[in-house]
Coordinates of C-alpha atoms in Angstrom, one line a residue:
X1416 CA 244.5 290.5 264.7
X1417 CA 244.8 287.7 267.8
X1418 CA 245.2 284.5 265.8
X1419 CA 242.5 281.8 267.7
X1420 CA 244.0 278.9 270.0
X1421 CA 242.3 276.9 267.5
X1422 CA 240.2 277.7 264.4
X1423 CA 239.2 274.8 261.5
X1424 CA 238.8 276.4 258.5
X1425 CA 236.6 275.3 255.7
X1426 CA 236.4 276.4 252.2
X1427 CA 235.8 275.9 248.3
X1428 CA 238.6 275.0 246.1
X1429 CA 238.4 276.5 242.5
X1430 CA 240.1 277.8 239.4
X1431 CA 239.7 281.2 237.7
X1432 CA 239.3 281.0 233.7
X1433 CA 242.7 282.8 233.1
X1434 CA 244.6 279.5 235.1
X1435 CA 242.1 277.4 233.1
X1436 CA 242.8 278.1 229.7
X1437 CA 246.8 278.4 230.6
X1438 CA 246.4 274.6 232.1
X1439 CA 244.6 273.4 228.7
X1440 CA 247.4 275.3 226.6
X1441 CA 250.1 273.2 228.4
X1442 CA 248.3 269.9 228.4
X1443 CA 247.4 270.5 224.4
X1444 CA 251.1 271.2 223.8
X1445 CA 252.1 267.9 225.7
X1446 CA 249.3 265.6 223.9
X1447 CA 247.2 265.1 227.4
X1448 CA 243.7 265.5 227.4
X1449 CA 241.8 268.6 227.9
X1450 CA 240.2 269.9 231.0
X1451 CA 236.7 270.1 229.8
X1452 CA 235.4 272.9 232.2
X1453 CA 237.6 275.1 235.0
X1454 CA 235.2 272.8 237.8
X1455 CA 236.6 269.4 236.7
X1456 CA 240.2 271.0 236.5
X1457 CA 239.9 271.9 240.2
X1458 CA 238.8 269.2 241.4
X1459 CA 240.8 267.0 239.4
X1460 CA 244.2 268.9 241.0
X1461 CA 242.9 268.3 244.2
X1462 CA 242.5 264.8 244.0
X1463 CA 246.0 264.5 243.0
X1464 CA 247.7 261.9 245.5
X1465 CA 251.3 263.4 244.7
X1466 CA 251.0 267.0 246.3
X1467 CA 253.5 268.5 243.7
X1468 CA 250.8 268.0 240.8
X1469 CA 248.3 269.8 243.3
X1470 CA 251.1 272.4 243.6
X1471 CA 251.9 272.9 239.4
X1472 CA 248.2 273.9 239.5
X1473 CA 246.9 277.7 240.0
X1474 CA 244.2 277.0 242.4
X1475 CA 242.4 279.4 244.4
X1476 CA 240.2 279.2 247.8
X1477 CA 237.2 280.8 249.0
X1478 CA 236.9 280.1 253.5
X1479 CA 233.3 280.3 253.8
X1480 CA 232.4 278.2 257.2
X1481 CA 234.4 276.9 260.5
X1482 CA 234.2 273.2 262.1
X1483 CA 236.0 274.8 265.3
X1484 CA 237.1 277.9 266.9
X1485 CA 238.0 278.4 269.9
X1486 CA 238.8 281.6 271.3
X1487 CA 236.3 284.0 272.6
X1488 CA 232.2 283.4 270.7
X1489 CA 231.7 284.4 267.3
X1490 CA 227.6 285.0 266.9
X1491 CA 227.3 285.9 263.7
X1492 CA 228.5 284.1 260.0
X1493 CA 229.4 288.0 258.9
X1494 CA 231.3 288.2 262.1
X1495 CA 233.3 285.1 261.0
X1496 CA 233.8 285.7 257.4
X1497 CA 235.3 289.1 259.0
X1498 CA 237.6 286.9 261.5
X1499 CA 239.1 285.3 258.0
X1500 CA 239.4 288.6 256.0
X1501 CA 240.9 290.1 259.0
X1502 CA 243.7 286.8 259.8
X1503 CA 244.6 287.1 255.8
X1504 CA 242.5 284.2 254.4
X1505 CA 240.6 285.0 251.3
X1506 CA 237.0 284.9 251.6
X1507 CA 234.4 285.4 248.8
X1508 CA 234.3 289.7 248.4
X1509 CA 230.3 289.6 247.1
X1510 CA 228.6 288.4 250.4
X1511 CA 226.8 290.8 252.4
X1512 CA 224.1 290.7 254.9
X1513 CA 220.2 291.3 253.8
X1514 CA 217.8 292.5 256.3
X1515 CA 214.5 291.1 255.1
X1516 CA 213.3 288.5 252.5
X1517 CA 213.2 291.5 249.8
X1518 CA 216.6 292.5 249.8
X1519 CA 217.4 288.4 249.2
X1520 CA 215.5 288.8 246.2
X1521 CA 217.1 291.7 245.2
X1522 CA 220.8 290.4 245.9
X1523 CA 219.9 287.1 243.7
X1524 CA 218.4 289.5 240.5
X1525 CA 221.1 291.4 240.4
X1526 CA 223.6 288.7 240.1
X1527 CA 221.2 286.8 237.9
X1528 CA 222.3 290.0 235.3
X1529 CA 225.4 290.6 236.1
X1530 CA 227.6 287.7 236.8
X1531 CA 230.9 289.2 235.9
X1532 CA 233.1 287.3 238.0
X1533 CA 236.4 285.5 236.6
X1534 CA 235.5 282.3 238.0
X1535 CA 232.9 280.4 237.3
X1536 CA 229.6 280.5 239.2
X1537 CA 225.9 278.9 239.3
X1538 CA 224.2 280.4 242.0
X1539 CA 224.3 282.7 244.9
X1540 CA 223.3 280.5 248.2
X1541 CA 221.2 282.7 251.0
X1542 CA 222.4 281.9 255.1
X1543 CA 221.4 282.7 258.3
X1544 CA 223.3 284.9 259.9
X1545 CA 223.0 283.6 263.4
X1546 CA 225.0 280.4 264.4
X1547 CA 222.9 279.8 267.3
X1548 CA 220.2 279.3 264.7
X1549 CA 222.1 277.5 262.2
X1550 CA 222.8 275.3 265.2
X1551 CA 219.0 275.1 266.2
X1552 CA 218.2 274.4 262.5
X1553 CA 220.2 272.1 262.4
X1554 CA 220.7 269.6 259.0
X1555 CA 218.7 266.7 256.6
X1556 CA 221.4 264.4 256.1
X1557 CA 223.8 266.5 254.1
X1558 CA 221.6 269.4 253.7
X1559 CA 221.3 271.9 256.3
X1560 CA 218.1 273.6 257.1
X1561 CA 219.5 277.0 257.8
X1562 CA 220.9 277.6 253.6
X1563 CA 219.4 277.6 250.4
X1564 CA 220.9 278.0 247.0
X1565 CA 219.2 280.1 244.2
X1566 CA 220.6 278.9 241.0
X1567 CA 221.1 281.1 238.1
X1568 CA 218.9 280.3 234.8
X1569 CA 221.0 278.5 231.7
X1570 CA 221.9 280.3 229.6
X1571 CA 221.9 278.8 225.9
X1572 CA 223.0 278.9 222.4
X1573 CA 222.9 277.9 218.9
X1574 CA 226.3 276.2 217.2
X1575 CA 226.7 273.5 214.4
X1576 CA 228.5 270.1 215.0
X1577 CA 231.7 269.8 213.3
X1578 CA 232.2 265.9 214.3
X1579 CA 231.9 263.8 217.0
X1580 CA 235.5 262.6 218.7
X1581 CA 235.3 259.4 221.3
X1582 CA 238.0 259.9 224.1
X1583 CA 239.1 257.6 226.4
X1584 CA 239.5 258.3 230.0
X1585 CA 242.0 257.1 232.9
X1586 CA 239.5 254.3 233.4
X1587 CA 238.6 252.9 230.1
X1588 CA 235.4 254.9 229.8
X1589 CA 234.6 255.7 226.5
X1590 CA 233.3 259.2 226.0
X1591 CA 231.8 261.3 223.1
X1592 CA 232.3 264.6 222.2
X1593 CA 231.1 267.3 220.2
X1594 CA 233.6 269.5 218.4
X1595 CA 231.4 272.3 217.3
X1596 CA 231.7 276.1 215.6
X1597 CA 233.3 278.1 218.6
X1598 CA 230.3 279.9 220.2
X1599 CA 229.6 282.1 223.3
X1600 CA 227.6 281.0 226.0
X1601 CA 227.2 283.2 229.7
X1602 CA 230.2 284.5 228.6
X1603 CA 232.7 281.9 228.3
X1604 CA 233.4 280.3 224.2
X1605 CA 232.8 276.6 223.9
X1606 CA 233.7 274.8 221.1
X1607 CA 233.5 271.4 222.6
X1608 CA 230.5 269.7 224.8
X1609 CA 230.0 266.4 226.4
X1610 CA 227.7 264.1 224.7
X1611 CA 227.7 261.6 227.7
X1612 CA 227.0 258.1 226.1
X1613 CA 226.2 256.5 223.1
X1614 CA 222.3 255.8 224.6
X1615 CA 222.4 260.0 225.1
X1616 CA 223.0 260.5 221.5
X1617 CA 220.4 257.9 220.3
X1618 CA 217.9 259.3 222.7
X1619 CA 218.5 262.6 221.8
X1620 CA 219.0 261.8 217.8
X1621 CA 222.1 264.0 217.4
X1622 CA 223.7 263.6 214.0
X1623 CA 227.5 265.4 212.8
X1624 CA 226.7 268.1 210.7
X1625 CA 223.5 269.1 213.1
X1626 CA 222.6 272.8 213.7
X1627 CA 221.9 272.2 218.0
X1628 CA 221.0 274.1 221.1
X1629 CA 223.5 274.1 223.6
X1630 CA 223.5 274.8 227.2
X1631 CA 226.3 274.9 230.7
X1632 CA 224.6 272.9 233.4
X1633 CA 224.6 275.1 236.0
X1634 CA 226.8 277.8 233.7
X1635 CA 229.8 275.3 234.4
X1636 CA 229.7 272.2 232.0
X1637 CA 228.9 272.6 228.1
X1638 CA 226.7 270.3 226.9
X1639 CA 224.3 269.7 224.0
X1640 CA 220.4 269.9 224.9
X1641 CA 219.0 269.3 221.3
X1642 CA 219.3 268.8 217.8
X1643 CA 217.0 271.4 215.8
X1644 CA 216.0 269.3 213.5
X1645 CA 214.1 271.5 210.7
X1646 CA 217.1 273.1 210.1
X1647 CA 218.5 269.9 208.5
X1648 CA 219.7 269.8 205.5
X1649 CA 220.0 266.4 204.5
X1650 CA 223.3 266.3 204.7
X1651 CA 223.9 265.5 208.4
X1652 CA 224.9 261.8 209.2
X1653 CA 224.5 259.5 212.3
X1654 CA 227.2 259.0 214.3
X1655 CA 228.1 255.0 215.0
X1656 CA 230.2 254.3 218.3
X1657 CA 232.6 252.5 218.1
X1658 CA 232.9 248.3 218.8
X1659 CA 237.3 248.9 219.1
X1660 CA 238.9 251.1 221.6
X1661 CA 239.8 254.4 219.2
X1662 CA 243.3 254.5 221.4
X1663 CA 244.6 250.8 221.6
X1664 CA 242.0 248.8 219.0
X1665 CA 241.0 246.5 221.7
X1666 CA 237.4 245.6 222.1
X1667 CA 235.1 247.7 224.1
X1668 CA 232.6 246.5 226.8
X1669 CA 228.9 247.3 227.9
X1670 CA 227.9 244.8 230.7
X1671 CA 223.8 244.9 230.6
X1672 CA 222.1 247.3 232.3
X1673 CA 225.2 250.0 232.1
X1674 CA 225.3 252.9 230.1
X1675 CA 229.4 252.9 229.9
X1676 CA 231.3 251.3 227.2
X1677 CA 234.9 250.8 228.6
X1678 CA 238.1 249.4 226.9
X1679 CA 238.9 245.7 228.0
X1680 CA 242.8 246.3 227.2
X1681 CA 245.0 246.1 230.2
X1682 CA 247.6 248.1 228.0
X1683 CA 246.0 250.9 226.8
X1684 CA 247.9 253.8 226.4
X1685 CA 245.0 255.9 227.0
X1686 CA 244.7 254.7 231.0
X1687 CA 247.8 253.0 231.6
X1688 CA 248.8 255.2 234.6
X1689 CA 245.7 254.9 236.0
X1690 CA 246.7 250.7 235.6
X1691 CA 250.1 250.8 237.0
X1692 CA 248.7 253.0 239.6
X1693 CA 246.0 250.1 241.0
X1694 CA 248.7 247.5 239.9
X1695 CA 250.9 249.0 242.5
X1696 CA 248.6 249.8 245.1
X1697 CA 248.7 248.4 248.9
X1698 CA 245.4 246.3 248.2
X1699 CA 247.0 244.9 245.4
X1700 CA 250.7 244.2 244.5
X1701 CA 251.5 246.8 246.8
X1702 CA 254.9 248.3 245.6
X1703 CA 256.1 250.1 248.3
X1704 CA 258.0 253.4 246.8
X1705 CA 256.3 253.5 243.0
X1706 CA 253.9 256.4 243.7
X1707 CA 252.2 258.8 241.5
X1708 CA 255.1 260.6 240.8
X1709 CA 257.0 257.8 239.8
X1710 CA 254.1 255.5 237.6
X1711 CA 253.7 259.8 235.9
X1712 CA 257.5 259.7 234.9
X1713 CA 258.0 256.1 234.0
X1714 CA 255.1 256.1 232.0
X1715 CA 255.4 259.6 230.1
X1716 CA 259.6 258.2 229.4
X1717 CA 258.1 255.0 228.1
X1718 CA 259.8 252.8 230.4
X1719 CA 256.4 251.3 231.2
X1720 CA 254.0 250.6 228.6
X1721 CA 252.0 247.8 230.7
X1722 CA 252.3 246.5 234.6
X1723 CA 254.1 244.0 233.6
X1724 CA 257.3 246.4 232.2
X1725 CA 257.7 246.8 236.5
X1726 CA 259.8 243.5 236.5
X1727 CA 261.7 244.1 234.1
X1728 CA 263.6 247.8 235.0
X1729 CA 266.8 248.1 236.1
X1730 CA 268.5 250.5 238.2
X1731 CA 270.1 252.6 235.5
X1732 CA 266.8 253.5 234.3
X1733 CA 265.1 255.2 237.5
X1734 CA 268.7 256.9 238.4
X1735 CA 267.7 259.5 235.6
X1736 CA 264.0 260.0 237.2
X1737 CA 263.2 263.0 239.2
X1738 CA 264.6 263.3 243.0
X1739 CA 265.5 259.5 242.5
X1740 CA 268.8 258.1 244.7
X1741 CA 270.8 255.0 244.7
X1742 CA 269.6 253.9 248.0
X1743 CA 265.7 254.6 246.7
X1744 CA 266.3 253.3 243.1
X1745 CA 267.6 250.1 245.2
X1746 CA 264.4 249.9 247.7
X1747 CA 262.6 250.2 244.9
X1748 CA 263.8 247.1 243.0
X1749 CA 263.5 244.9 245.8
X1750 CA 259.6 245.9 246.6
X1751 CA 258.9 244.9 242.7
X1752 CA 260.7 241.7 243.3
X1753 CA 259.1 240.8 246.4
X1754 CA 256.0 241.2 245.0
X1755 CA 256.5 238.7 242.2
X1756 CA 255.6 236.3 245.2
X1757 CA 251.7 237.7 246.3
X1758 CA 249.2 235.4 246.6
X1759 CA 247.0 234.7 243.1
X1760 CA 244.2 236.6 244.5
X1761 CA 246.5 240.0 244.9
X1762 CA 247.2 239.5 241.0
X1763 CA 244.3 238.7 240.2
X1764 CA 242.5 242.2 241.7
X1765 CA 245.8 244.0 240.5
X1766 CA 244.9 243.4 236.7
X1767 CA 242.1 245.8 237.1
X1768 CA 239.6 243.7 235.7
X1769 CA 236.2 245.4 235.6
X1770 CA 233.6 244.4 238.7
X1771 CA 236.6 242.5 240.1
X1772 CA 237.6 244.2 243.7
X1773 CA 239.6 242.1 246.2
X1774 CA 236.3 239.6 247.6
X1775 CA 236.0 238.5 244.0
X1776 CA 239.5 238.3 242.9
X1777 CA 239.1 235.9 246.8
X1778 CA 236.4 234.1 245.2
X1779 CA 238.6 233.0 241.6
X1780 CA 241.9 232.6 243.5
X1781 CA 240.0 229.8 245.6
X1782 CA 237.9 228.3 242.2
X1783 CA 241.0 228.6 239.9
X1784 CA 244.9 227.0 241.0
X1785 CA 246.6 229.4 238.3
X1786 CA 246.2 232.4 236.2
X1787 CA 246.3 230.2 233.1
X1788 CA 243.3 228.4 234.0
X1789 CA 241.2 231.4 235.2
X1790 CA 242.2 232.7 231.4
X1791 CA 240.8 230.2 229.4
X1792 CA 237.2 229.7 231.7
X1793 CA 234.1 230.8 229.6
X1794 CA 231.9 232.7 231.3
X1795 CA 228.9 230.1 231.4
X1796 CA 231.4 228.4 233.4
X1797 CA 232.4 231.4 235.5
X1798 CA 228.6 231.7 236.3
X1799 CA 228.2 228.9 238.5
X1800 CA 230.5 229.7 240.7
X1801 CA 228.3 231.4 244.1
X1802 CA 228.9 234.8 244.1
X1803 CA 229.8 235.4 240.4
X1804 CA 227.2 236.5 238.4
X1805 CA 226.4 236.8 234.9
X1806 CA 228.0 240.6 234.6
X1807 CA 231.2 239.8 236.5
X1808 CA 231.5 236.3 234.3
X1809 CA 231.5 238.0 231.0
X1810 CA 233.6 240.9 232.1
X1811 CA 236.3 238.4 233.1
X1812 CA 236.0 236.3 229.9
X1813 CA 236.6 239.4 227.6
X1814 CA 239.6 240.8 229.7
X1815 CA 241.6 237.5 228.9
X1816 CA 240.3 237.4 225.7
X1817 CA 242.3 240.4 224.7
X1818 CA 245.6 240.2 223.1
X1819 CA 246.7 242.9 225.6
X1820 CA 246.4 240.9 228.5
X1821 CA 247.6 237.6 227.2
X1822 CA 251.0 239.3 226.4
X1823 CA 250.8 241.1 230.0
X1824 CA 250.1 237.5 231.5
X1825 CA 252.8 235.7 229.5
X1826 CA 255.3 238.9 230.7
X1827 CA 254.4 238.5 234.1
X1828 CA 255.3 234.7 233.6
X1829 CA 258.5 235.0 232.4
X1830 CA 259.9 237.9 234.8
X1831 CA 259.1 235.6 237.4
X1832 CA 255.9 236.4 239.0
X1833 CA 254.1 233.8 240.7
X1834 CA 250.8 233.2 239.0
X1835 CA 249.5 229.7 239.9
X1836 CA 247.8 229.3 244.1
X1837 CA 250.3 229.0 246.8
X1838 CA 249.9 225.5 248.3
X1839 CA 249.6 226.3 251.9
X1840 CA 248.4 224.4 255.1
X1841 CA 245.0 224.8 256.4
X1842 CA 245.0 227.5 259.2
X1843 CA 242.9 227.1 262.4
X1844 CA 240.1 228.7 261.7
X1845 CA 240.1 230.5 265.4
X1846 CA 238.3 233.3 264.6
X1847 CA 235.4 232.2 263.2
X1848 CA 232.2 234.1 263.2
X1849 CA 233.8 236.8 264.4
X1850 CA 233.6 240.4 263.6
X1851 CA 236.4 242.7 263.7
X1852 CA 236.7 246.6 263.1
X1853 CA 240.2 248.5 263.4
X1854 CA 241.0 252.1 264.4
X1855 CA 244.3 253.6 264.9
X1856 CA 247.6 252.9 263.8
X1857 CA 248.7 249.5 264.8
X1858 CA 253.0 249.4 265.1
X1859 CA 253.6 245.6 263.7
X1860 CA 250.8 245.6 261.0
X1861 CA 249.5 247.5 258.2
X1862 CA 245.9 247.9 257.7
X1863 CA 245.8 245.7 255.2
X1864 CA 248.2 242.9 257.0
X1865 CA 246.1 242.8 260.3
X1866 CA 242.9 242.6 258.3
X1867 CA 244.1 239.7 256.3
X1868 CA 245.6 238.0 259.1
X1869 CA 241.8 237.8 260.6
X1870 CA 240.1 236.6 257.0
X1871 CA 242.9 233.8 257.1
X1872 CA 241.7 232.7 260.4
X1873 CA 238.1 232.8 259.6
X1874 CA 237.2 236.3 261.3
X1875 CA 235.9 239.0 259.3
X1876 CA 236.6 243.2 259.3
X1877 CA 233.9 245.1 258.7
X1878 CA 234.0 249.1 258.7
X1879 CA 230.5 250.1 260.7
X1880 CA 230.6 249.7 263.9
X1881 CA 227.5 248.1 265.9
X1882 CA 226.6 246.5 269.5
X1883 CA 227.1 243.1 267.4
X1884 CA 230.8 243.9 266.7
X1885 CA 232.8 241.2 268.6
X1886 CA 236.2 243.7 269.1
X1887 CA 237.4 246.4 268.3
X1888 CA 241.2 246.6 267.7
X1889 CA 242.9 250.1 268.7
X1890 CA 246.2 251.0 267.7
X1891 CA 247.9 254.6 268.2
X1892 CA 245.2 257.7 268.3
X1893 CA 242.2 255.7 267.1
X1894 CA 239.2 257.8 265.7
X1895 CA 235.8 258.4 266.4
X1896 CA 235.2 254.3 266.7
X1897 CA 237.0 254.0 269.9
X1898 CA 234.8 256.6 271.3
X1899 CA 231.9 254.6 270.0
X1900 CA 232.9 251.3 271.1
X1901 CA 232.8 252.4 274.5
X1902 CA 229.6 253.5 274.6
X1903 CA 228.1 250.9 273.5
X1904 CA 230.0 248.3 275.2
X1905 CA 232.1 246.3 272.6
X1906 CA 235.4 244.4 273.5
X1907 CA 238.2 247.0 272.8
X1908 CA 241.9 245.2 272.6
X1909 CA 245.1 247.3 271.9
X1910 CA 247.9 245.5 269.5
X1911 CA 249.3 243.2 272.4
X1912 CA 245.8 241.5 272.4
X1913 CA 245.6 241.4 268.9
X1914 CA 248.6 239.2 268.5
X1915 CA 247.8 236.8 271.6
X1916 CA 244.5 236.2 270.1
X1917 CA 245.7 235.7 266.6
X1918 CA 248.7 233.6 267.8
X1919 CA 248.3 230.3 265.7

């Protein structure tokens, strides 16, 4: 088959159950959590910022649309799916093309009782055929006119509730679990079931020891539906979240008006990659050369059990790490020691406090001269500070409050980090009341560095672009905004500009 000058692809990313339950065997055997259905699997593996996790992974693809193709006119979406078979891309074998409204039906009923697939599926969707209509049809905001999905019925099922387990995720979020009697539902054995939140199980009175109903939400993920409560026993017993974090002991958190109880501990071993991660990140320390592969094998060889372990490696332990040189092991060092000297507000965001993203960590950094002080505010105080509220006061207060982050603080301290307000002259404020948005890649700046060279003189970046923007700043192959810009008129300046207009 003549491969198209151009043709975008664009298709669904999934695991079959086989790869599923040989990923959970592996992660059991090496103590990490389980997968909880083959849906969150895949797209957990696809979200993986270090492509050789995303490569460990058995995933599969199913091309099902095009954004472009050009090369001849395709009419047809059977005509296309073809063009994909035909150039070796794997395509979904079960579609096929229904003359009349009956023969939909008929298609959706008979998959409705079979289902037999080794993947795992909730629906058939129905398409027209013709892209010129699609085209005509057109879309409601991210729903196009021209498709419909049928969903398949739940199935359900009756198991009993061995106990209820509370794990802790990558992000502090405390979740429960059922572990129940193994039991078959659409064809698949679950033996374990989300239970969402403490509020779920209250609402829903589920006890340990509780005969329940079970159901897959859209025959992907288990979860309970309902206690049957006349076949109690007696026996059964409420289950009581917990006030500690079951992982590190540290005490949990519920802001008002969440449903989410989170861990407070800056060192729990339960999401300390996901810590070191945002502690490392260009918005925040910003360490060039730790990436995910690196904060994975640091942290699973115990080198680093908190952020604050960074400052104190040496070169002889990341020579043994994976695809790790002398010259990177050295490049390495020196980004962790250059970042011991980021401004206060940088730190402050890079602890990972809850509510806390880089405007707020601005706000503190400007309210407080050191780290120490910010620690021991209460959040009455906190609150009468504009633009910190009640929930972002209290979360602050009980992050400090832990033992974790008191050692972490005092660590950062003595490694040499700076943790009290750089005194610095006032700046000109020449940009003030201006608006900035950037597109492109800019040669002398990063992102980040031009953006905060316009806060510091009293401009401001914003990401939407309207006729009140007051320029645009376009580096090498700017997006979709240039384009914009010029239509409706707005100020465009290339990097040259940018520096003779920030010039202080």
């Amino acid at each position: 088959e003549k491969i198209p000058r151009l043709l975008e692809v664009r298709g669904e990313v999934y695991m079959l159950h086989k790869d599923f339950q040989e990923l959970n065997k592996e992660r059991e055997k090496s103590g990490e959590l389980l997968f909880a259905n083959p849906r969150n699997a895949a797209a957990g593996s696809v979200r993986q910022l270090d492509p050789k996790i995303t490569a460990k992974r058995k995933l599969s693809i199913s091309a099902y649309a095009s954004g472009e193709y050009r090369d001849g006119r395709i009419e047809t979406h059977i005509e296309l799916l073809k063009l994909f078979k035909s150039l070796g891309l794997k395509v979904n074998p079960t579609f096929q093309l229904c003359k009349n409204i009956k023969e939909v039906t008929k298609f959706c009923q008979d998959w409705t009782e079979k289902k037999n697939l080794d993947y795992e599926v909730d629906g058939v969707v129905v398409k027209v055929n013709s892209l010129r209509l699609q085209e005509r049809l057109g879309a409601v905001t991210k729903s196009p006119r021209w498709a419909m999905a049928y969903k398949f019925p739940a199935e359900q099922a009756t198991t009993r509730i061995e106990k209820i387990i509370v794990q802790v995720g990558r992000t502090g979020a405390l979740t429960p679990v059922a572990i129940m009697d193994p039991v078959e539902v659409g064809g698949v054995t679950v033996s374990r079931a989300t239970l969402h939140n403490e509020d779920e199980i209250k609402k829903k009175d589920i006890r340990v020891g509780d005969k329940v109903l079970i159901q897959r939400a859209g025959d992907v993920i288990p979860y309970v539906v309902s206690a049957i409560k006349e076949k109690r026993t007696g026996k059964e017993k409420k289950f009581i979240f917990p006030t500690k974090c079951p992982v590190c002991g540290a005490d949990v958190s519920r802001p008002p008006g969440e449903v989410v109880i989170r861990c407070t501990n800056i060192s729990c071993s339960a999401q300390i990659k996901e810590t070191i991660r945002h502690f490392t990140s260009r918005g925040a320390m910003d360490v060039e050369g730790i990436g995910d592969a690196q904060v994975e094998q640091l942290v699973e060889k115990g080198l680093i059990k908190d952020p604050a372990d960074l400052y104190y490696l040496k070169k002889e332990d990341l020579l043994p790490l994976e695809r790790m040189g002398d010259k990177l092991a050295s490049n390495i060092l020196n980004a962790i020691e250059k970042s011991k000297e980021r401004d206060l507000s940088r730190l402050i965001y890079a602890l990972g406090i809850r509510h806390v993203g880089t405007h707020i960590a601005d706000v503190l950094a400007k309210n407080y001269s050191s780290l120490d002080e910010l620690s021991k505010a209460r959040a009455e105080e906190l609150s009468f500070i504009p633009e910190i509220g009640p929930i972002v006061a209290q979360s602050v207060e009980l992050f400090f409050k832990q033992a974790g982050a008191k050692r972490v603080i005092d660590k950062l301290g003595k490694a040499g980090v700076r943790l009290e307000v750089e005194k610095k002259k006032k700046v000109p404020q020449i940009l003030s009341g201006k608006t900035f948005v950037l597109t492109g890649t800019l040669e002398g700046f990063t992102r980040d560095g031009a953006a905060r060279i316009i806060k510091e003189l009293g401009g401001k970046v914003i990401s939407s672009l309207s006729k009140k923007t007051d320029y645009v700043v376009a580096g090498k192959e700017p997006g979709s905004k240039y384009t914009k810009a010029k239509e409706l008129g707005v100020r465009i300046i290339n990097e040259s500009e940018f520096k003779k207009l920030t010039r202080k």
